[in-house]
PDB file of C-alpha atoms in Angstrom:
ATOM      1  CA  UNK A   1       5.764  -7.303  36.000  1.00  0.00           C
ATOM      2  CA  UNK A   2       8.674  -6.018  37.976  1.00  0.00           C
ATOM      3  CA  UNK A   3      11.118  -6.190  34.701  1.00  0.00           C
ATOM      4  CA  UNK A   4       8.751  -4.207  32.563  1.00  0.00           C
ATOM      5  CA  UNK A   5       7.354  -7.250  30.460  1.00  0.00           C
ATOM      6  CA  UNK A   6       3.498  -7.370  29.468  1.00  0.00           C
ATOM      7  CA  UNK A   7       1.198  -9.528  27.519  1.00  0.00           C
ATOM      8  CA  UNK A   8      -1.871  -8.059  25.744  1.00  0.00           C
ATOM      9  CA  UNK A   9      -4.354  -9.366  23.720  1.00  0.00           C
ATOM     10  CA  UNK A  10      -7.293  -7.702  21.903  1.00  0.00           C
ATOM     11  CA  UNK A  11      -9.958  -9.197  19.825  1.00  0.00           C
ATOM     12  CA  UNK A  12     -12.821  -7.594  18.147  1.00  0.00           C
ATOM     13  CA  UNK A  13     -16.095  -8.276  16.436  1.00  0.00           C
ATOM     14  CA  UNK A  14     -16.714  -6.999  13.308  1.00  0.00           C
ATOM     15  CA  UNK A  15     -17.754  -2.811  13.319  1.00  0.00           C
ATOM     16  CA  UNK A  16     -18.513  -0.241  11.032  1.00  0.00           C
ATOM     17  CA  UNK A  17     -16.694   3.058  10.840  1.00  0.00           C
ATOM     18  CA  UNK A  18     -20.157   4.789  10.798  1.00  0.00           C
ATOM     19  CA  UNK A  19     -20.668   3.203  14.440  1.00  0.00           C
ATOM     20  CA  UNK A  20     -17.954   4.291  16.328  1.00  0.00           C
ATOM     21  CA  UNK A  21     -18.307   7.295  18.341  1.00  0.00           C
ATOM     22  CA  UNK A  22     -17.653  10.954  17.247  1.00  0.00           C
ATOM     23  CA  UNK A  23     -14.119  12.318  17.238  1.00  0.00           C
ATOM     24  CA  UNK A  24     -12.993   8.758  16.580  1.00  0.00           C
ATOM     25  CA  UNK A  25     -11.800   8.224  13.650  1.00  0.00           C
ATOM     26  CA  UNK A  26      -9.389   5.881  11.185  1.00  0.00           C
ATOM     27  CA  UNK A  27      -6.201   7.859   9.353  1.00  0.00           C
ATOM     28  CA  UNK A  28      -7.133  10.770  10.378  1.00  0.00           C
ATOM     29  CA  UNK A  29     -10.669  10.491   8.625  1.00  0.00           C
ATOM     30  CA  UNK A  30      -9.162   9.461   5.634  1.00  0.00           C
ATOM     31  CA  UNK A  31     -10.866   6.222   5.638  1.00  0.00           C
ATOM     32  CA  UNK A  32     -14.437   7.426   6.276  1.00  0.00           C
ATOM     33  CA  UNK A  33     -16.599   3.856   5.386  1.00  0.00           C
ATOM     34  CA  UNK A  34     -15.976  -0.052   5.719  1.00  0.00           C
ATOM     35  CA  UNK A  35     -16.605  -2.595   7.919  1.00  0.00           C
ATOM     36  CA  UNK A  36     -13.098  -3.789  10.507  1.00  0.00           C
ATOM     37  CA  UNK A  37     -12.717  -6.236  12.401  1.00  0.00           C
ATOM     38  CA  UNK A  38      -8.903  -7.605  14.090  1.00  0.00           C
ATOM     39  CA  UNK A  39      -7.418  -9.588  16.234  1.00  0.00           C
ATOM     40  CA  UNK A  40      -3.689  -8.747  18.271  1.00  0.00           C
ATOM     41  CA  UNK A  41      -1.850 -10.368  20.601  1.00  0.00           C
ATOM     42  CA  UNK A  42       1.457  -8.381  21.762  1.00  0.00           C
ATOM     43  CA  UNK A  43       3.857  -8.738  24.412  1.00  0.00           C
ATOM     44  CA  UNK A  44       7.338  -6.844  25.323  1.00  0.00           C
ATOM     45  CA  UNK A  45       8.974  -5.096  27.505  1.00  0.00           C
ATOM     46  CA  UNK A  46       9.830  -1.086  27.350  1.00  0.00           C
ATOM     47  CA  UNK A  47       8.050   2.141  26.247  1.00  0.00           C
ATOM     48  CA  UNK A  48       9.482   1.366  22.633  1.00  0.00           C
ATOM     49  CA  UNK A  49       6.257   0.062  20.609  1.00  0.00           C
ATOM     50  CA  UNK A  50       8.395  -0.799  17.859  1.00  0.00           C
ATOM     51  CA  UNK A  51      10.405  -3.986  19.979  1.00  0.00           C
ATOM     52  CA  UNK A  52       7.151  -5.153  21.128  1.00  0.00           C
ATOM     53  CA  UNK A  53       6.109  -8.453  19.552  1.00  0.00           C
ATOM     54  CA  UNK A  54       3.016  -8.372  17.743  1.00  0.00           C
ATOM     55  CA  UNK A  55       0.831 -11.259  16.159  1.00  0.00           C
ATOM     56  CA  UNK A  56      -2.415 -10.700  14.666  1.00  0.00           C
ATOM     57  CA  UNK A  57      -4.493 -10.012  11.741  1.00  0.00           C
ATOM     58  CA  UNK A  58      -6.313  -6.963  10.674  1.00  0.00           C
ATOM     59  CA  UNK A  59      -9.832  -7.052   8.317  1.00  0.00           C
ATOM     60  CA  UNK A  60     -11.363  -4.474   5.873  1.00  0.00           C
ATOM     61  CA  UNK A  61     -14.098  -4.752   3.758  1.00  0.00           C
ATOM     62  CA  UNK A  62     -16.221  -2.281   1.397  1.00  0.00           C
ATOM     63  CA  UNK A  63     -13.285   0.520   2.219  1.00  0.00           C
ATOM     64  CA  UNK A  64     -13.509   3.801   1.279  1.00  0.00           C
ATOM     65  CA  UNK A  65     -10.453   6.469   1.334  1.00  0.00           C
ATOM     66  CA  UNK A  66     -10.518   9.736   0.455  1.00  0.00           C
ATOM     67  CA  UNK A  67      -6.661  10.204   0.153  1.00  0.00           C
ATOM     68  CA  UNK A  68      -5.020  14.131  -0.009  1.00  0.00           C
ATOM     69  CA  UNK A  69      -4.357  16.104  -3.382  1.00  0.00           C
ATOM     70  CA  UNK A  70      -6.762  13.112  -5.096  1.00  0.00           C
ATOM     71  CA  UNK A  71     -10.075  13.802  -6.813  1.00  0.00           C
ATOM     72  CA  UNK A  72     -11.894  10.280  -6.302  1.00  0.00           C
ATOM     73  CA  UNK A  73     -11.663   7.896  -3.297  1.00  0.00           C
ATOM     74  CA  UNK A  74      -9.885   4.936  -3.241  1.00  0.00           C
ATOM     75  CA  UNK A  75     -13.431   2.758  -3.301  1.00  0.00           C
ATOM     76  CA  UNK A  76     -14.159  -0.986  -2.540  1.00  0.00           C
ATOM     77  CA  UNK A  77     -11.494  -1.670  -0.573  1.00  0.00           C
ATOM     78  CA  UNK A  78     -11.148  -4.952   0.621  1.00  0.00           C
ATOM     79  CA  UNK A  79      -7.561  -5.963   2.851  1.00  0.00           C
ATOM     80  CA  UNK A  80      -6.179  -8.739   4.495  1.00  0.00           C
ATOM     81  CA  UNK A  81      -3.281  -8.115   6.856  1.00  0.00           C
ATOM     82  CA  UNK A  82      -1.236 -10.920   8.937  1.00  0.00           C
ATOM     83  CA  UNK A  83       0.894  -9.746  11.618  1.00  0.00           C
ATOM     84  CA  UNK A  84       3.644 -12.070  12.709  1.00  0.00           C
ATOM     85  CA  UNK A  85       6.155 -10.103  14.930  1.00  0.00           C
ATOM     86  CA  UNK A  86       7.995  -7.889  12.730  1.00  0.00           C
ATOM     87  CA  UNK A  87       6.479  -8.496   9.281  1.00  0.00           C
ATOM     88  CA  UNK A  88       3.407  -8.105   8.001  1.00  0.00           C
ATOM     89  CA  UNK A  89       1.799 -10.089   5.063  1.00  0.00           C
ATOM     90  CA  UNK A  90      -0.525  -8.182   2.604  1.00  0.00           C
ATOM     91  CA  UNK A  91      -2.750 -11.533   1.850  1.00  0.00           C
ATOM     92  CA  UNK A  92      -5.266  -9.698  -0.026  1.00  0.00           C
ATOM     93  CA  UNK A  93      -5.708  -5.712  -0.798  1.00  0.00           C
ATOM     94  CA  UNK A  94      -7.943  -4.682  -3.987  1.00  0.00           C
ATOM     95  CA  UNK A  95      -9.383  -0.992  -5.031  1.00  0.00           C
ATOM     96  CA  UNK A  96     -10.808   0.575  -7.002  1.00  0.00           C
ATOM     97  CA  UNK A  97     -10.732   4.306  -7.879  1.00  0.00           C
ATOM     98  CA  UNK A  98     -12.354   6.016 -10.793  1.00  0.00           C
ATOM     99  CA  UNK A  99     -12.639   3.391 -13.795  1.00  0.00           C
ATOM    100  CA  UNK A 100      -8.908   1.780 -12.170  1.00  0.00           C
ATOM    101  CA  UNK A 101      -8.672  -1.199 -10.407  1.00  0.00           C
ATOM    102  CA  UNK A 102      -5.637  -3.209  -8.900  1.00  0.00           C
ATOM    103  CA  UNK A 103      -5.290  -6.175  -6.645  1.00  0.00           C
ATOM    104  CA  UNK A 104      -1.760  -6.379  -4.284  1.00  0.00           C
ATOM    105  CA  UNK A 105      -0.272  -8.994  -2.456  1.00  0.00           C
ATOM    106  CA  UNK A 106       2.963  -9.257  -0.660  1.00  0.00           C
ATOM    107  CA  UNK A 107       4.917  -8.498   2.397  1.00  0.00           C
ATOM    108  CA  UNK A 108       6.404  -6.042   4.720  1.00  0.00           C
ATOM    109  CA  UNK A 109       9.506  -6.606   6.857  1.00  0.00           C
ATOM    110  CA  UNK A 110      10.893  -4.229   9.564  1.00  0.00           C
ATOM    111  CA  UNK A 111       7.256  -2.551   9.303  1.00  0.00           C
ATOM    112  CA  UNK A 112       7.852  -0.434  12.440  1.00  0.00           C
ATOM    113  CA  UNK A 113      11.309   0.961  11.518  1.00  0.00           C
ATOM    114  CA  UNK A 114      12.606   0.700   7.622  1.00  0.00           C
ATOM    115  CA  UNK A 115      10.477  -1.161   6.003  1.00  0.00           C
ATOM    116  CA  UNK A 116      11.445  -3.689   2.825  1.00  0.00           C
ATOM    117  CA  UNK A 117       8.304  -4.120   1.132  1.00  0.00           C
ATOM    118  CA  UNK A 118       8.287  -7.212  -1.756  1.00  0.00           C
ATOM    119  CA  UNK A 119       4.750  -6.842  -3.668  1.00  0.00           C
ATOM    120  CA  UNK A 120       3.334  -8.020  -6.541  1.00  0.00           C
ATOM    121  CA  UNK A 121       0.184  -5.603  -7.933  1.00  0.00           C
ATOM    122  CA  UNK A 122      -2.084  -7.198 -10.756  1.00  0.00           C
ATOM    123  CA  UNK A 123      -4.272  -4.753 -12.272  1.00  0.00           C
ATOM    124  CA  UNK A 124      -7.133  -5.829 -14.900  1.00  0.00           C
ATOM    125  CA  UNK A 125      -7.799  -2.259 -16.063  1.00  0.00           C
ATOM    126  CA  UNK A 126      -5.827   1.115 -14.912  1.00  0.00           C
ATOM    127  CA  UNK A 127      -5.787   4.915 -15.934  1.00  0.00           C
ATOM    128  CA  UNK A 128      -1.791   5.431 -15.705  1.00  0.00           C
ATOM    129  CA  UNK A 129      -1.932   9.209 -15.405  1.00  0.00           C
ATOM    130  CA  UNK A 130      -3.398   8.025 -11.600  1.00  0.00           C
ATOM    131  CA  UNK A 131       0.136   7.538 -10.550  1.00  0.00           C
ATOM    132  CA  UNK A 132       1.439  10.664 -12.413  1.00  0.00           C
ATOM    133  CA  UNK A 133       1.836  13.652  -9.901  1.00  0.00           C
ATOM    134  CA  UNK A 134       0.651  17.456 -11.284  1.00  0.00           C
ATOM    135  CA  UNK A 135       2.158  20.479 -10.678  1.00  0.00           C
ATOM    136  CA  UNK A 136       5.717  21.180  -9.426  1.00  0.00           C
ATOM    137  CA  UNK A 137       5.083  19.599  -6.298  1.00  0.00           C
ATOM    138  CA  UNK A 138       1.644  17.731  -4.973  1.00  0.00           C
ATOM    139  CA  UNK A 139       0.720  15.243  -2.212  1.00  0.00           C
ATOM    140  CA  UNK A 140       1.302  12.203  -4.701  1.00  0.00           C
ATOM    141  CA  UNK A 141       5.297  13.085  -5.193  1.00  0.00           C
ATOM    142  CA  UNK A 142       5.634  14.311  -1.779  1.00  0.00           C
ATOM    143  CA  UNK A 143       4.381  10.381  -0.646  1.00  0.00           C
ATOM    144  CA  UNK A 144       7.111   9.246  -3.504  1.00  0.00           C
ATOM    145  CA  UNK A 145       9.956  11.493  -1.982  1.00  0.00           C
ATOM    146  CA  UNK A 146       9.004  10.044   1.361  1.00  0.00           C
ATOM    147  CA  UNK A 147       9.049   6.565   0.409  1.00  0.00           C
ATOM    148  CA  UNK A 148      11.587   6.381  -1.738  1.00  0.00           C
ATOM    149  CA  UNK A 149      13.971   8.327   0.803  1.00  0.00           C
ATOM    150  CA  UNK A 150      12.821   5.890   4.040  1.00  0.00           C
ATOM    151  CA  UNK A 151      11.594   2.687   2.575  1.00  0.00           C
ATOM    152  CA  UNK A 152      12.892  -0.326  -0.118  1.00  0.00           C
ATOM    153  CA  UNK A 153      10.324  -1.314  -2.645  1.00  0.00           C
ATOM    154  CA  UNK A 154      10.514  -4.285  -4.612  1.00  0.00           C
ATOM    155  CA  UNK A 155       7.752  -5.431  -7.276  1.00  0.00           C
ATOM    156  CA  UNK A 156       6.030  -6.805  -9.738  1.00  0.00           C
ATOM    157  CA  UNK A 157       3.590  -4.755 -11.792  1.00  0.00           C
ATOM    158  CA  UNK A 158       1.090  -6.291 -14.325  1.00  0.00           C
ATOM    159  CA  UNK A 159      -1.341  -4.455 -16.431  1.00  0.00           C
ATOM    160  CA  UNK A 160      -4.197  -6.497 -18.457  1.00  0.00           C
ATOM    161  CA  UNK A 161      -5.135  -2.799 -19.752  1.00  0.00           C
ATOM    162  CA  UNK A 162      -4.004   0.639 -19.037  1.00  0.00           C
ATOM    163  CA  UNK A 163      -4.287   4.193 -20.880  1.00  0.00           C
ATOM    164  CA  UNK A 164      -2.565   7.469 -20.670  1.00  0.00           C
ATOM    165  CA  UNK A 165      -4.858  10.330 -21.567  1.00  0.00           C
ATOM    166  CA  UNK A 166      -5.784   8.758 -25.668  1.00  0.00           C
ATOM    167  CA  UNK A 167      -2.763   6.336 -25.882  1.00  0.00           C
ATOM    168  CA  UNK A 168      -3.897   2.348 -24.757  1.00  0.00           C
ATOM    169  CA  UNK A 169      -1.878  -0.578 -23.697  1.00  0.00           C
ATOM    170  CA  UNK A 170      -2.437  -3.990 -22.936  1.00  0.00           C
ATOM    171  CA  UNK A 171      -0.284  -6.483 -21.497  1.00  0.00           C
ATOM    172  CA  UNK A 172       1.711  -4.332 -19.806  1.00  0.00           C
ATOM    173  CA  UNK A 173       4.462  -5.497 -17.051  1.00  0.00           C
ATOM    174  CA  UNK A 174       7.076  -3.932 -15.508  1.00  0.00           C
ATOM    175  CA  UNK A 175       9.641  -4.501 -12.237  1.00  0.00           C
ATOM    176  CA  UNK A 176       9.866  -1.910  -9.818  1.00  0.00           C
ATOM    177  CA  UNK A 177      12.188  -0.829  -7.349  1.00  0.00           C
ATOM    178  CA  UNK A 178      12.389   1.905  -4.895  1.00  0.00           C
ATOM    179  CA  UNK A 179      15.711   2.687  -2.985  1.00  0.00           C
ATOM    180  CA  UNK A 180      17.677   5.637  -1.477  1.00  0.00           C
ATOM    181  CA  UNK A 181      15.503   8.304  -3.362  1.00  0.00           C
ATOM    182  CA  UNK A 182      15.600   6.572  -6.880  1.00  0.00           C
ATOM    183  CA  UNK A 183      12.806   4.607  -8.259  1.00  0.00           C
ATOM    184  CA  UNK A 184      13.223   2.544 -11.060  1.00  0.00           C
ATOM    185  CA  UNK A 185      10.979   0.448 -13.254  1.00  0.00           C
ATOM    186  CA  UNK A 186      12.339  -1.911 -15.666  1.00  0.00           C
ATOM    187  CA  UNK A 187      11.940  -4.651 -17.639  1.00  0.00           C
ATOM    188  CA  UNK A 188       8.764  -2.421 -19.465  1.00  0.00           C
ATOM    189  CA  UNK A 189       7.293  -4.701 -22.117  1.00  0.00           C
ATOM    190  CA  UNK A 190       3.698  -4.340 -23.637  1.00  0.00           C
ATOM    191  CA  UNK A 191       1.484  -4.032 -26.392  1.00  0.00           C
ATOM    192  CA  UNK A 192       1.025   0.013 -27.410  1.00  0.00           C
ATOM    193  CA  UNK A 193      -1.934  -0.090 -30.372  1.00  0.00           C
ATOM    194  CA  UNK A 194      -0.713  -1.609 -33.193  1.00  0.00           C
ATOM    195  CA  UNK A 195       3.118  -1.926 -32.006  1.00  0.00           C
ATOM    196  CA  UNK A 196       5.315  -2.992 -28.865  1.00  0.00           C
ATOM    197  CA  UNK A 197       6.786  -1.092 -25.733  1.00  0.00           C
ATOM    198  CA  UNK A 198      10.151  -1.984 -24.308  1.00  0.00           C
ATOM    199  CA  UNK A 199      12.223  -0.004 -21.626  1.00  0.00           C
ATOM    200  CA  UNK A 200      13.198   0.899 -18.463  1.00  0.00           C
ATOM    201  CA  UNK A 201      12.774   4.258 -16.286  1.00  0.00           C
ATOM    202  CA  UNK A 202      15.038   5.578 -13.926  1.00  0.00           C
ATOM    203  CA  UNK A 203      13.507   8.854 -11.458  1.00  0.00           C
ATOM    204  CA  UNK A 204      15.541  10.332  -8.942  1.00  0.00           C
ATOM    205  CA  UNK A 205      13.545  12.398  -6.126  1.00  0.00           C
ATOM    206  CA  UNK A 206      15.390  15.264  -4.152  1.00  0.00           C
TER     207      UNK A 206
END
């Protein structure tokens, strides 16, 4: 109308990447398989995209991601996304990658500008040196740097098993926290083979 203001609503069936046309693609090919299907409602007023309203809910299932500096995709990814204005709810998101899974729930506030993200990640089984970058610098800790320097992470971690390289663990939990470059996790407790883990770690990123 005359003061700006619009109302659009979208709604789709469910599609396959593999269907959509060439040059079109999902995270910059990243995500290269899965089925989508959403539905989004927005209204505003402006160019700025990040005022706009937005209410809706987004659908993957049978994911696949081939993320940068990894070896193996991200693999049977199933999400469940609510949009309500400025926060979105992570119902359900589950992967798998190599011999790892994990299953995440939680929520994202301020999405569009600084997010606060409160999670909770349950993992049954998990190969730790996954989250462990290599080299002086590599795609994984330039993600970390850019998180931890824009974004506020709070969570819950639980492993029912995990390994680094030939040491196992079971039980393992753990709070996390990311916030103005540091990220902590504390509150370590766990079984390591015949003993017990306690502890905290404290990482600050340039």
């Amino acid at each position: 109308n005359r003061n700006g203001a619009f109302k659009v609503s979208i709604k789709t069936s469910p599609f396959t990447l593999s269907s959509l046309p060439n040059g079109l693609t999902f995270l910059d090919n990243t995500l290269n398989q899965g089925a989508i299907e959403f539905s989004l409602n927005v209204d505003g007023k402006g160019e700025d995209w990040r005022r706009w309203n937005k209410v809706g809910w987004f659908a993957l299932t049978d994911g696949s991601l081939m993320a940068k500096g990894l070896n193996s995709p991200f693999s049977n990814i199933l999400l469940r996304l609510k949009l309500n204005r400025h926060v979105a709810e992570i119902k359900q998101l589950q992967f798998n990658i190599k011999q790892s899974e994990a299953r995440i729930t939680g929520t994202v506030r301020n999405w569009e500008t600084k997010p606060k993200v409160k999670l909770e990640m349950i993992a049954p089984q998990f190969d730790i040196d996954l989250l462990i970058p290599k080299g002086d610098r590599s795609p994984i800790r330039d993600i970390l740097e850019s998180v931890a320097d824009t974004q506020t992470i709070a969570g819950e971690i639980s492993f029912g098993r995990a390994w680094y390289k030939d040491l196992n663990l079971k039980n393992l939990r753990a709070r996390l926290q990311i916030k103005k470059g540091f990220i902590g996790v504390k509150k370590i407790s766990g079984q390591i083979e015949s003993g017990k883990i306690k502890g905290r770690l404290l990482i600050h990123l340039p």
